[in-house]
PDB file of C-alpha atoms in Angstrom:
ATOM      1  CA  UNK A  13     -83.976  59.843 155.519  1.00  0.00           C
ATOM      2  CA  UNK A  14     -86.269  61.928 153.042  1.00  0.00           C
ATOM      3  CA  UNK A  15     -89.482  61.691 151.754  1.00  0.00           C
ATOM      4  CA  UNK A  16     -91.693  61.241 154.593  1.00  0.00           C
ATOM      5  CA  UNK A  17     -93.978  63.380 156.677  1.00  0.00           C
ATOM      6  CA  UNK A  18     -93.434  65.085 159.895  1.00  0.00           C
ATOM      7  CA  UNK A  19     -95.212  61.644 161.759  1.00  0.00           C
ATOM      8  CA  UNK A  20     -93.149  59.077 159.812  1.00  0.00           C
ATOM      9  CA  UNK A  21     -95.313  57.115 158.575  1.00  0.00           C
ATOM     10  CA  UNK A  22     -96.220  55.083 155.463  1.00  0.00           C
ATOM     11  CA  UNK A  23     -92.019  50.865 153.703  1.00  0.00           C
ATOM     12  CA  UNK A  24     -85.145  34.060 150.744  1.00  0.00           C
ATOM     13  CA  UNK A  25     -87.024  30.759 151.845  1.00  0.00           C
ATOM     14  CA  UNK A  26     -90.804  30.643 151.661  1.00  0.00           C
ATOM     15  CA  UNK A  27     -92.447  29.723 155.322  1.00  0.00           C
ATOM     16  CA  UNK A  28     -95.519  29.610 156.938  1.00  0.00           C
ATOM     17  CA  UNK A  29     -97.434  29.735 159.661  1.00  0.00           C
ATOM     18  CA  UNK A  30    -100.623  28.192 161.570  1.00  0.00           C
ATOM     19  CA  UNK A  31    -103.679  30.285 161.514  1.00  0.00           C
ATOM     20  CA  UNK A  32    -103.333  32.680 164.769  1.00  0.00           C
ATOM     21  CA  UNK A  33    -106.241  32.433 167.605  1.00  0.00           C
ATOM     22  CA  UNK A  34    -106.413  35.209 169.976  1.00  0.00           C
ATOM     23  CA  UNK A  35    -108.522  38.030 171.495  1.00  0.00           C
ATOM     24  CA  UNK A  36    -109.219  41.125 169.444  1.00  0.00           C
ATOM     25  CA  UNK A  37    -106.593  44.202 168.761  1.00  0.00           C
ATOM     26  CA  UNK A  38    -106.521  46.642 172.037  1.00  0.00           C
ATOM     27  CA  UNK A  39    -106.320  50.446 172.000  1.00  0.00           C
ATOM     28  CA  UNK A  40    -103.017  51.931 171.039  1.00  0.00           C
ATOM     29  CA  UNK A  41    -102.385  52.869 174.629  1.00  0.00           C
ATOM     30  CA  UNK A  42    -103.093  49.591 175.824  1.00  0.00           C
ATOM     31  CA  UNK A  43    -100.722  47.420 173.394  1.00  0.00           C
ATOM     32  CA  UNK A  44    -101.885  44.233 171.932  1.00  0.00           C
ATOM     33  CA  UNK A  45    -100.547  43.011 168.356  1.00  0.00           C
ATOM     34  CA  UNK A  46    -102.964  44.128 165.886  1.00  0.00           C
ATOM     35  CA  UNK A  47    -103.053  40.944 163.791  1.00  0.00           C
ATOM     36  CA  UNK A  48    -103.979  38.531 165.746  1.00  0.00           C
ATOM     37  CA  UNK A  49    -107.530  37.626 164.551  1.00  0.00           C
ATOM     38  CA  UNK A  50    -107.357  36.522 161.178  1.00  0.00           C
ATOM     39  CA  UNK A  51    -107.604  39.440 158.064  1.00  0.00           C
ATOM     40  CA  UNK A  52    -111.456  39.504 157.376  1.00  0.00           C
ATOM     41  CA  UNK A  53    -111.912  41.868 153.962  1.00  0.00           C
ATOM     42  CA  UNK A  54    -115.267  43.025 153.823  1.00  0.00           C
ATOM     43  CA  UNK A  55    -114.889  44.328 149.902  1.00  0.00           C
ATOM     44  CA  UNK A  56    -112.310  44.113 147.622  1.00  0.00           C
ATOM     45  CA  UNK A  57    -112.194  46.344 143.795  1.00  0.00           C
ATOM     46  CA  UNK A  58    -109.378  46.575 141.534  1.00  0.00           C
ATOM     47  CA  UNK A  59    -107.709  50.122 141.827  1.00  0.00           C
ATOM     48  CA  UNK A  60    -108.139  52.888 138.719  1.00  0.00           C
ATOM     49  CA  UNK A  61    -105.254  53.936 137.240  1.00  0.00           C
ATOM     50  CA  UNK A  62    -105.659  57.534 138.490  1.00  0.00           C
ATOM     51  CA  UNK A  63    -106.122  56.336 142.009  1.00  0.00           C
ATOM     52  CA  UNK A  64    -103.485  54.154 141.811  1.00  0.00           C
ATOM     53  CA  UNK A  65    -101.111  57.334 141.019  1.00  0.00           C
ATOM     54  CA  UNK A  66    -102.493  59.213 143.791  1.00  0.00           C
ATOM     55  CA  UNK A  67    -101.879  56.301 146.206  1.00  0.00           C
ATOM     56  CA  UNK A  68     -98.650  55.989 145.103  1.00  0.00           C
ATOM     57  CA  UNK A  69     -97.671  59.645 145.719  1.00  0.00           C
ATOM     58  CA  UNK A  70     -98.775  59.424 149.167  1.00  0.00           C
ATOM     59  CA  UNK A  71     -97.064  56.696 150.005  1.00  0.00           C
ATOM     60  CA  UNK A  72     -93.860  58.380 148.649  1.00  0.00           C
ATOM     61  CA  UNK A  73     -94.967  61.245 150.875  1.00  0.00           C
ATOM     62  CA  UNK A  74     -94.657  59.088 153.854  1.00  0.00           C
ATOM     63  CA  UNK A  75     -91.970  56.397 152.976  1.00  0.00           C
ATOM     64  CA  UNK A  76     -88.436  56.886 151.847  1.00  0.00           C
ATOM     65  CA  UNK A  77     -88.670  55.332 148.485  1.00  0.00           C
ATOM     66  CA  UNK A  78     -87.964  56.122 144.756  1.00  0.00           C
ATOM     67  CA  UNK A  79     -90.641  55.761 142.437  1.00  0.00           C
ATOM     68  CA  UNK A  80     -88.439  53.442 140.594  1.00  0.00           C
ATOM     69  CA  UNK A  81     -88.463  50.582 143.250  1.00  0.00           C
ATOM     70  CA  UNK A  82     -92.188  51.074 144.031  1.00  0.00           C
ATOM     71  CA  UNK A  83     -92.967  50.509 140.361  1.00  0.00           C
ATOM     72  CA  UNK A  84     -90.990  46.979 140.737  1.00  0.00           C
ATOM     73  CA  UNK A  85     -93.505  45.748 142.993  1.00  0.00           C
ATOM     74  CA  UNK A  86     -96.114  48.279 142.657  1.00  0.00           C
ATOM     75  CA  UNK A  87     -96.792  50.196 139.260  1.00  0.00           C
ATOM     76  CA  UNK A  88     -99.614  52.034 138.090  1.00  0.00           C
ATOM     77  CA  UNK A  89    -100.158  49.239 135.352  1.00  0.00           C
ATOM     78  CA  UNK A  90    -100.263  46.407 138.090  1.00  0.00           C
ATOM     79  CA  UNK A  91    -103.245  44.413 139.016  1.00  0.00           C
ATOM     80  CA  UNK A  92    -103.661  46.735 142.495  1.00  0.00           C
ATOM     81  CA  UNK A  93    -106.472  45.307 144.807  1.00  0.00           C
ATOM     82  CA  UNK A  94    -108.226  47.640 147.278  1.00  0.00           C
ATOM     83  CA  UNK A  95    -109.909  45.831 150.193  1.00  0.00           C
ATOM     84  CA  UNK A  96    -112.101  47.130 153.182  1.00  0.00           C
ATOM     85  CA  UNK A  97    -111.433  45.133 156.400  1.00  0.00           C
ATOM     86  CA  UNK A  98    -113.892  44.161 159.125  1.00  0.00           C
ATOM     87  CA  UNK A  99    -111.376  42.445 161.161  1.00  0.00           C
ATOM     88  CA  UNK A 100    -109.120  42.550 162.956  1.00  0.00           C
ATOM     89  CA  UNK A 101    -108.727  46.383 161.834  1.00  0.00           C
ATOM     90  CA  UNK A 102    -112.734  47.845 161.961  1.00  0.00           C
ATOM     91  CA  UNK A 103    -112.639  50.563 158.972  1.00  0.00           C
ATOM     92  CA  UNK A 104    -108.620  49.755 158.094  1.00  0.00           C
ATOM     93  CA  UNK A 105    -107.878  49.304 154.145  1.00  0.00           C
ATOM     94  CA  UNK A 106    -105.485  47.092 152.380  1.00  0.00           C
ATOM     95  CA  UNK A 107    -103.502  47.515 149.099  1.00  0.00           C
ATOM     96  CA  UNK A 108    -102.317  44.757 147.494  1.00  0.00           C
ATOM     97  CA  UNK A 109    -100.883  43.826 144.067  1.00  0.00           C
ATOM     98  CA  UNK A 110    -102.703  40.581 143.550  1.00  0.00           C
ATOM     99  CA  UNK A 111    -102.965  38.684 146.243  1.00  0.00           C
ATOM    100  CA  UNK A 112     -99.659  39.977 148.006  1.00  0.00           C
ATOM    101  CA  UNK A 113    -100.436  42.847 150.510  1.00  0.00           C
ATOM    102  CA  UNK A 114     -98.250  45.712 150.316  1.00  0.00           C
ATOM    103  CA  UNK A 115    -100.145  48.459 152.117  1.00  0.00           C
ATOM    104  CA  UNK A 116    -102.367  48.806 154.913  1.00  0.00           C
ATOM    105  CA  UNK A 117    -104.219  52.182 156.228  1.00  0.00           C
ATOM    106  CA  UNK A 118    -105.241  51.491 159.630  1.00  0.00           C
ATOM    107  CA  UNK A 119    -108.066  54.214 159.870  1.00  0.00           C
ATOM    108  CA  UNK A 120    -109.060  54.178 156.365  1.00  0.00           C
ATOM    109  CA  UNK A 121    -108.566  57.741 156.354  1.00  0.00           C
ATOM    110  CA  UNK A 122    -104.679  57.693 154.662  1.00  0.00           C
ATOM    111  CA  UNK A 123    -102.306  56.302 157.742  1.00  0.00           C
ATOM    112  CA  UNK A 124    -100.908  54.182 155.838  1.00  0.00           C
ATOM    113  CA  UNK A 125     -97.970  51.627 157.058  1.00  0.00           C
ATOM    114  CA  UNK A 126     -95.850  49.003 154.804  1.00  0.00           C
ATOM    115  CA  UNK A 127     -96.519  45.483 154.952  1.00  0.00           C
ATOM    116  CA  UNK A 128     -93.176  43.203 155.774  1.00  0.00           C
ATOM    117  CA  UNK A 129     -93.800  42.264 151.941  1.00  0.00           C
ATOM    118  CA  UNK A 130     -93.134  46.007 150.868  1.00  0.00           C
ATOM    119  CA  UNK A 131     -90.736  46.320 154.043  1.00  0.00           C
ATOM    120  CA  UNK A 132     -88.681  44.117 152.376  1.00  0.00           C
ATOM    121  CA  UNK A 133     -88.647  45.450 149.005  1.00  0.00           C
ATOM    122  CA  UNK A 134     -87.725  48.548 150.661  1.00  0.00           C
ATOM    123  CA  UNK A 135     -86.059  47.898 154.497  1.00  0.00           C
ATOM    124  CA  UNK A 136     -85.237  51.747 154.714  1.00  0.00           C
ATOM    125  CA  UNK A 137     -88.413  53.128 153.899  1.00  0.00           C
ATOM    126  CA  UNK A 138     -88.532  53.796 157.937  1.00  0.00           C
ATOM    127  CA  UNK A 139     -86.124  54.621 160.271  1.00  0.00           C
ATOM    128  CA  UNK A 140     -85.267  51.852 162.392  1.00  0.00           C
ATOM    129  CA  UNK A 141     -84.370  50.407 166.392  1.00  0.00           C
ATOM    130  CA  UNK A 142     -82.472  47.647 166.641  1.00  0.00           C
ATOM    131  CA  UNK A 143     -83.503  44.548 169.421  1.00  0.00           C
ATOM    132  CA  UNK A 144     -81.321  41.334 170.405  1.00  0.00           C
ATOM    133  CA  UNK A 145     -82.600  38.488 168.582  1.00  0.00           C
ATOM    134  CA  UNK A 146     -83.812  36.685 171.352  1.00  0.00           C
ATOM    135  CA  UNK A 147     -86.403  39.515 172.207  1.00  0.00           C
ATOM    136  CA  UNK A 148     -87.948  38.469 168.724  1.00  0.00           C
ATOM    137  CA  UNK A 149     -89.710  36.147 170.251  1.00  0.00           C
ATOM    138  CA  UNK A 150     -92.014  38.775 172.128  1.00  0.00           C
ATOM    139  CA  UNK A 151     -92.822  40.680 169.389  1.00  0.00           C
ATOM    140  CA  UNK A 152     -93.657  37.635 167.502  1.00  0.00           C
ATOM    141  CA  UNK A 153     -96.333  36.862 170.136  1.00  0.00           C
ATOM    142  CA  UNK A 154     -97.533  40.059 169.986  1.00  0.00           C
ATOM    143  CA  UNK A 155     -96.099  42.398 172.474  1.00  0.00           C
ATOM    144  CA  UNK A 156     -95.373  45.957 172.069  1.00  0.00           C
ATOM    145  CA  UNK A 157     -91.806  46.869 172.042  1.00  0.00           C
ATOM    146  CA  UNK A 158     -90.716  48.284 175.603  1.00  0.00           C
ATOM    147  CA  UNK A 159     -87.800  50.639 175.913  1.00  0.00           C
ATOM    148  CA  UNK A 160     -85.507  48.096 178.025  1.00  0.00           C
ATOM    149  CA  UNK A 161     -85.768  45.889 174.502  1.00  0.00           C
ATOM    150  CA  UNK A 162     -84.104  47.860 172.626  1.00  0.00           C
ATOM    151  CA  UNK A 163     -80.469  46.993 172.012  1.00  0.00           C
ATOM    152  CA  UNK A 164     -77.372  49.236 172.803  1.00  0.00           C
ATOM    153  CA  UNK A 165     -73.860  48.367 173.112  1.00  0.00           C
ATOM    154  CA  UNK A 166     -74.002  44.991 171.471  1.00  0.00           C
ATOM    155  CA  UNK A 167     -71.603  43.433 169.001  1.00  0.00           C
ATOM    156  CA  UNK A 168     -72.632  44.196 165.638  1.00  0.00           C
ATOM    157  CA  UNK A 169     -75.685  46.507 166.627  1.00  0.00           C
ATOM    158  CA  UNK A 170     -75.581  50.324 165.434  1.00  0.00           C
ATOM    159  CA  UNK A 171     -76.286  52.046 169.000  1.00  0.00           C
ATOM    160  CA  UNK A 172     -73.564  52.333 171.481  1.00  0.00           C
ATOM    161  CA  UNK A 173     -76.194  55.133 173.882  1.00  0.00           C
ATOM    162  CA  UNK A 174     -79.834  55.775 173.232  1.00  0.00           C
ATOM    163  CA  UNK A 175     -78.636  59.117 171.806  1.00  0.00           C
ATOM    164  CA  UNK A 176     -77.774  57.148 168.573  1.00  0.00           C
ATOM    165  CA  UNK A 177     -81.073  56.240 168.048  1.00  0.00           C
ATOM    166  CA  UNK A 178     -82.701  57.803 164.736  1.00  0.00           C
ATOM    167  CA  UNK A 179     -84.822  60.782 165.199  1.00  0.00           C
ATOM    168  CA  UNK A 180     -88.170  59.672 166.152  1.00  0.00           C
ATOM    169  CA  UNK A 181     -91.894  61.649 167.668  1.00  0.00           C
ATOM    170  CA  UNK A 182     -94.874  60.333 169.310  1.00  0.00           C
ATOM    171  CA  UNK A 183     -96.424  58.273 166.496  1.00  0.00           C
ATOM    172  CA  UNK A 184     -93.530  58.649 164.314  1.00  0.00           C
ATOM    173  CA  UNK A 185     -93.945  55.086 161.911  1.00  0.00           C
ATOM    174  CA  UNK A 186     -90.824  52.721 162.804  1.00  0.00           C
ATOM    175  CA  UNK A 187     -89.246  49.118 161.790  1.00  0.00           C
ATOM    176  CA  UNK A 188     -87.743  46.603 164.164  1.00  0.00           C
ATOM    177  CA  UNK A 189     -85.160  44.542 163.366  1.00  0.00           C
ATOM    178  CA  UNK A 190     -82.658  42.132 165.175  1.00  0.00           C
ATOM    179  CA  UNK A 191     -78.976  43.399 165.711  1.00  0.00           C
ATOM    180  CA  UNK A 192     -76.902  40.918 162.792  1.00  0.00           C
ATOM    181  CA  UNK A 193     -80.200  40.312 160.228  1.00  0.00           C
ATOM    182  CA  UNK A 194     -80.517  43.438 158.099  1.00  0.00           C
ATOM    183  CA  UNK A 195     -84.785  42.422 157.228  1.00  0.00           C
ATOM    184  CA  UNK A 196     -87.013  44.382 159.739  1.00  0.00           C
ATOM    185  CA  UNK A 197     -89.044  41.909 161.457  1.00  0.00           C
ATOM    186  CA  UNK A 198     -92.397  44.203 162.381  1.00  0.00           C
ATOM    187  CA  UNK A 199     -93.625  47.990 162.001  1.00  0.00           C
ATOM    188  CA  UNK A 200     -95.309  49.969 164.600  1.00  0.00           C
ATOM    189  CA  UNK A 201     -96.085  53.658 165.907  1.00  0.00           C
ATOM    190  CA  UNK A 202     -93.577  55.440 168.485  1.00  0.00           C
ATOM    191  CA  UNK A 203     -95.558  56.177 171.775  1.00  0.00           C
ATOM    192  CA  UNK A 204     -92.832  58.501 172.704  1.00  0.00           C
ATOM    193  CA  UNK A 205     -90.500  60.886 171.581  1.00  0.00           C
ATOM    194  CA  UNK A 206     -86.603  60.022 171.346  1.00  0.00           C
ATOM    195  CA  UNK A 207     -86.278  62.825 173.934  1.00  0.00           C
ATOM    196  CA  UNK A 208     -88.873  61.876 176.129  1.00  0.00           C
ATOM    197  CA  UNK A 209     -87.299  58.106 175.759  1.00  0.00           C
ATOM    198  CA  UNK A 210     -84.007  59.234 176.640  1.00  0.00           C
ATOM    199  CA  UNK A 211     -85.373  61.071 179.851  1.00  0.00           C
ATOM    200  CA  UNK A 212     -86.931  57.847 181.138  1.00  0.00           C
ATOM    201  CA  UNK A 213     -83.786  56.217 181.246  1.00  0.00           C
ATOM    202  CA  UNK A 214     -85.373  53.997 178.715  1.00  0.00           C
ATOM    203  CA  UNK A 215     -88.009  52.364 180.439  1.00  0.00           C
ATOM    204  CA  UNK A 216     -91.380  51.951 179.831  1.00  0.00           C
ATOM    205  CA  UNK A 217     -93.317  51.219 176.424  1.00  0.00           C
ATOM    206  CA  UNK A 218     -91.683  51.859 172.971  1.00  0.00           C
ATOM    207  CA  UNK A 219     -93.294  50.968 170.285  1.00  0.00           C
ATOM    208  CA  UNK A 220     -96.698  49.921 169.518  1.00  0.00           C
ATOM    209  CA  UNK A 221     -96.318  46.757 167.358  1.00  0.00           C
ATOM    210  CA  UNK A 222     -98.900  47.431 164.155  1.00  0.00           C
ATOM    211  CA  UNK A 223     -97.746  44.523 161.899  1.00  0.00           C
ATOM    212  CA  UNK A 224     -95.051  41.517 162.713  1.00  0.00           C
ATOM    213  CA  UNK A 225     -93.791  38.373 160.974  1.00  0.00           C
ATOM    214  CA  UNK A 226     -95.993  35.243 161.129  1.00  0.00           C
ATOM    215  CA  UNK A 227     -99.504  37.605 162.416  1.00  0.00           C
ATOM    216  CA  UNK A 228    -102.552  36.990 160.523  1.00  0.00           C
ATOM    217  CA  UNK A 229    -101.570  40.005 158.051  1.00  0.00           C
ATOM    218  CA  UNK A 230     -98.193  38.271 156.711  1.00  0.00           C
ATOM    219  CA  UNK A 231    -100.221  35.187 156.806  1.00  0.00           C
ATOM    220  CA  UNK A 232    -102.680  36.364 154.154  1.00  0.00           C
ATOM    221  CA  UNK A 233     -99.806  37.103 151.620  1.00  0.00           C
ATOM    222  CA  UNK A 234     -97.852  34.228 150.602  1.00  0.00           C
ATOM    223  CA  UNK A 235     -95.728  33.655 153.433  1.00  0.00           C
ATOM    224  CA  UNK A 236     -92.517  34.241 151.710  1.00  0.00           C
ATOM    225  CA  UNK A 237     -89.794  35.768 154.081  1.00  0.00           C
ATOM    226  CA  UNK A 238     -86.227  36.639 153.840  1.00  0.00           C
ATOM    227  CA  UNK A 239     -83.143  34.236 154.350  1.00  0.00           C
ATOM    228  CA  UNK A 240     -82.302  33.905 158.058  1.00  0.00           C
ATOM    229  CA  UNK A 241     -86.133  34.311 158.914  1.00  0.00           C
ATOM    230  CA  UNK A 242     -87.045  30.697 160.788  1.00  0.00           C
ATOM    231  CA  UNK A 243     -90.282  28.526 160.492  1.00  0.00           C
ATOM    232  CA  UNK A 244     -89.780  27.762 163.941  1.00  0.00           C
ATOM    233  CA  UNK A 245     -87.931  29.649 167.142  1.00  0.00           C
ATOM    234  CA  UNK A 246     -84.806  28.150 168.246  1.00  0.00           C
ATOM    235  CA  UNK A 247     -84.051  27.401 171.932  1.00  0.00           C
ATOM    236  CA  UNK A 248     -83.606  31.539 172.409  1.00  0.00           C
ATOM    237  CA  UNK A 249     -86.501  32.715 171.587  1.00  0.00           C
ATOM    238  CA  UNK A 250     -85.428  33.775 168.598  1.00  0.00           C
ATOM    239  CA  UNK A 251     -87.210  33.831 165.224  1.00  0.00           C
ATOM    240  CA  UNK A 252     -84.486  35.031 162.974  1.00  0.00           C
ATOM    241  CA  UNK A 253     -80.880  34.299 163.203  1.00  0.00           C
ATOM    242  CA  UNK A 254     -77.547  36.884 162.019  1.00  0.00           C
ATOM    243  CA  UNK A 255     -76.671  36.294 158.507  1.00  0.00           C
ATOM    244  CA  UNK A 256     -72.600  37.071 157.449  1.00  0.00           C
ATOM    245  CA  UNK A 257     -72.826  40.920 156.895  1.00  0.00           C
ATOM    246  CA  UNK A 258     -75.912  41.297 158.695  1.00  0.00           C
ATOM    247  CA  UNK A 259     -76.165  45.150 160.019  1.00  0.00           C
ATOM    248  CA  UNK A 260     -78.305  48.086 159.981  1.00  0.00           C
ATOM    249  CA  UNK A 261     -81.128  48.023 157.332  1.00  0.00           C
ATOM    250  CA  UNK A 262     -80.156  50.378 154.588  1.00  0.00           C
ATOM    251  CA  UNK A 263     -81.217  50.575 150.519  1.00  0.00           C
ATOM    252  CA  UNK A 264     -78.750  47.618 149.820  1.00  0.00           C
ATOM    253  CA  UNK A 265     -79.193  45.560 152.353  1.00  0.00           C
ATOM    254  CA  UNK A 266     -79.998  42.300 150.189  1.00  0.00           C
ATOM    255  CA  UNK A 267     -83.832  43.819 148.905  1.00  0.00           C
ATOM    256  CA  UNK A 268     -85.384  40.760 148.772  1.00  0.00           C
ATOM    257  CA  UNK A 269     -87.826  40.035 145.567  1.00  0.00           C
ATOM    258  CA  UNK A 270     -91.323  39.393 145.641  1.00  0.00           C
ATOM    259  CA  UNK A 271     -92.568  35.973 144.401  1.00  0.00           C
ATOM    260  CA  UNK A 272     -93.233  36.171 140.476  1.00  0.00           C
ATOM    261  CA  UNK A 273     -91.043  39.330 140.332  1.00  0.00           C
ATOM    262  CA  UNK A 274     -87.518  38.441 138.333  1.00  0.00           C
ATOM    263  CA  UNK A 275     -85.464  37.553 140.551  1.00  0.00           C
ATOM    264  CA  UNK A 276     -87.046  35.864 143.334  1.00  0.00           C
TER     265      UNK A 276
END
């Protein structure tokens, strides 16, 4: 996939969720959701048009997507809202078109990542691993994705051997999804190489876990979320369930519409 830097990085039924109570974010070597406290924005200004256009262009430097489908949910002439964070993310930024947040740069200093609101507009914007859907559930709570998680050989999923994987560094930007829903269900930050993955047999932490459905970050939007994405886990674990056709994310894998955007 094109368009993005050498690290990766940044791209139904309404639900929602009870306000999220937990310890603060850890260090990236030390795992811990990021979202769990609840989004705290310190400022908030609505974005020029000239800085609009330059944060547009570097998010198409980092994400695989046209400027056509960011101007569906994210033009230069939209009402974009800049907004410094205190917490959970000290010095972190968020962009968002009104009150949905698309956009979030976790240093304030341009590493930006998708929000599951853009990662839906756009659910190839990132390469991808596939998980069963049962290990949802600990990625929901807010552990990082370990190595054993991800899913190879199963019905319906696109890796027979880890070799299949996509191309991935150490803090390469990547989606999660589960193996028969084609929506991503968090984005996080590779801790290791696809080689270096490989030669641990697979073991060991993944994926740091940046941003997931139902943390305090997709709670502060408007809780919208793609068809086969549950209010509630069922007896698995699970928070999403396979959908007929369900497969690898792509470009036209049922983009799913903002609310207030025609065709939502």
């Amino acid at each position: 996939q094109g368009g993005r830097d050498s690290d990766g990085l940044a791209g139904g039924s309404a639900v929602r969720a009870a306000s999220p109570s937990s310890p603060s974010a850890k260090s990236r070597r030390h795992g811990g959701r990021m979202f769990k406290k609840g989004v705290v924005k310190a400022l908030q200004n609505p974005l020029g048009g000239k800085e609009t256009k330059k944060l547009r262009a570097d998010i198409r430097k980092r994400l695989d997507i046209s400027e056509a489908l960011l101007d569906t949910f994210f033009g230069v002439k939209d009402n974009i809202q800049t907004a410094k964070l205190t917490e959970p993310v000290a010095n972190g930024v968020l962009y968002s078109n009104g009150d949905e947040p698309y956009f979030l740069d976790t240093n304030g200093k341009g590493r930006l990542y998708p929000t599951l609101y853009a990662i839906w507009r756009c659910p190839a914007c990132l390469p991808s691993l596939a998980i069963q859907a049962p290990v949802s559930k600990f990625v929901v709570k807010g552990s990082d994705l370990m190595l054993p998680g991800v899913a190879f050989g199963v019905d319906g999923g696109p890796f027979a051997t880890p070799e299949d994987m996509p191309e991935f560094q150490e803090g390469s930007g990547m989606l999660v999804f589960c193996v028969g829903n084609p929506m991503p269900i968090a984005v996080g930050e590779m801790l290791v190489s696809k080689k270096d993955a490989i030669a641990s047999g697979m073991k060991g932490k993944g994926c740091k876990i940046v941003h997931c459905y139902r943390d305090s970050l997709w709670e502060s939007g408007s809780g919208f979320a793609p068809p086969g994405f549950l209010s509630a886990p069922d007896e698995s674990g699970a928070w999403v369930e396979a959908l007929p056709g369900g497969g690898f994310p792509d470009s036209g894998a049922g983009v799913v519409p903002a609310p207030g955007v025609e065709g939502a």
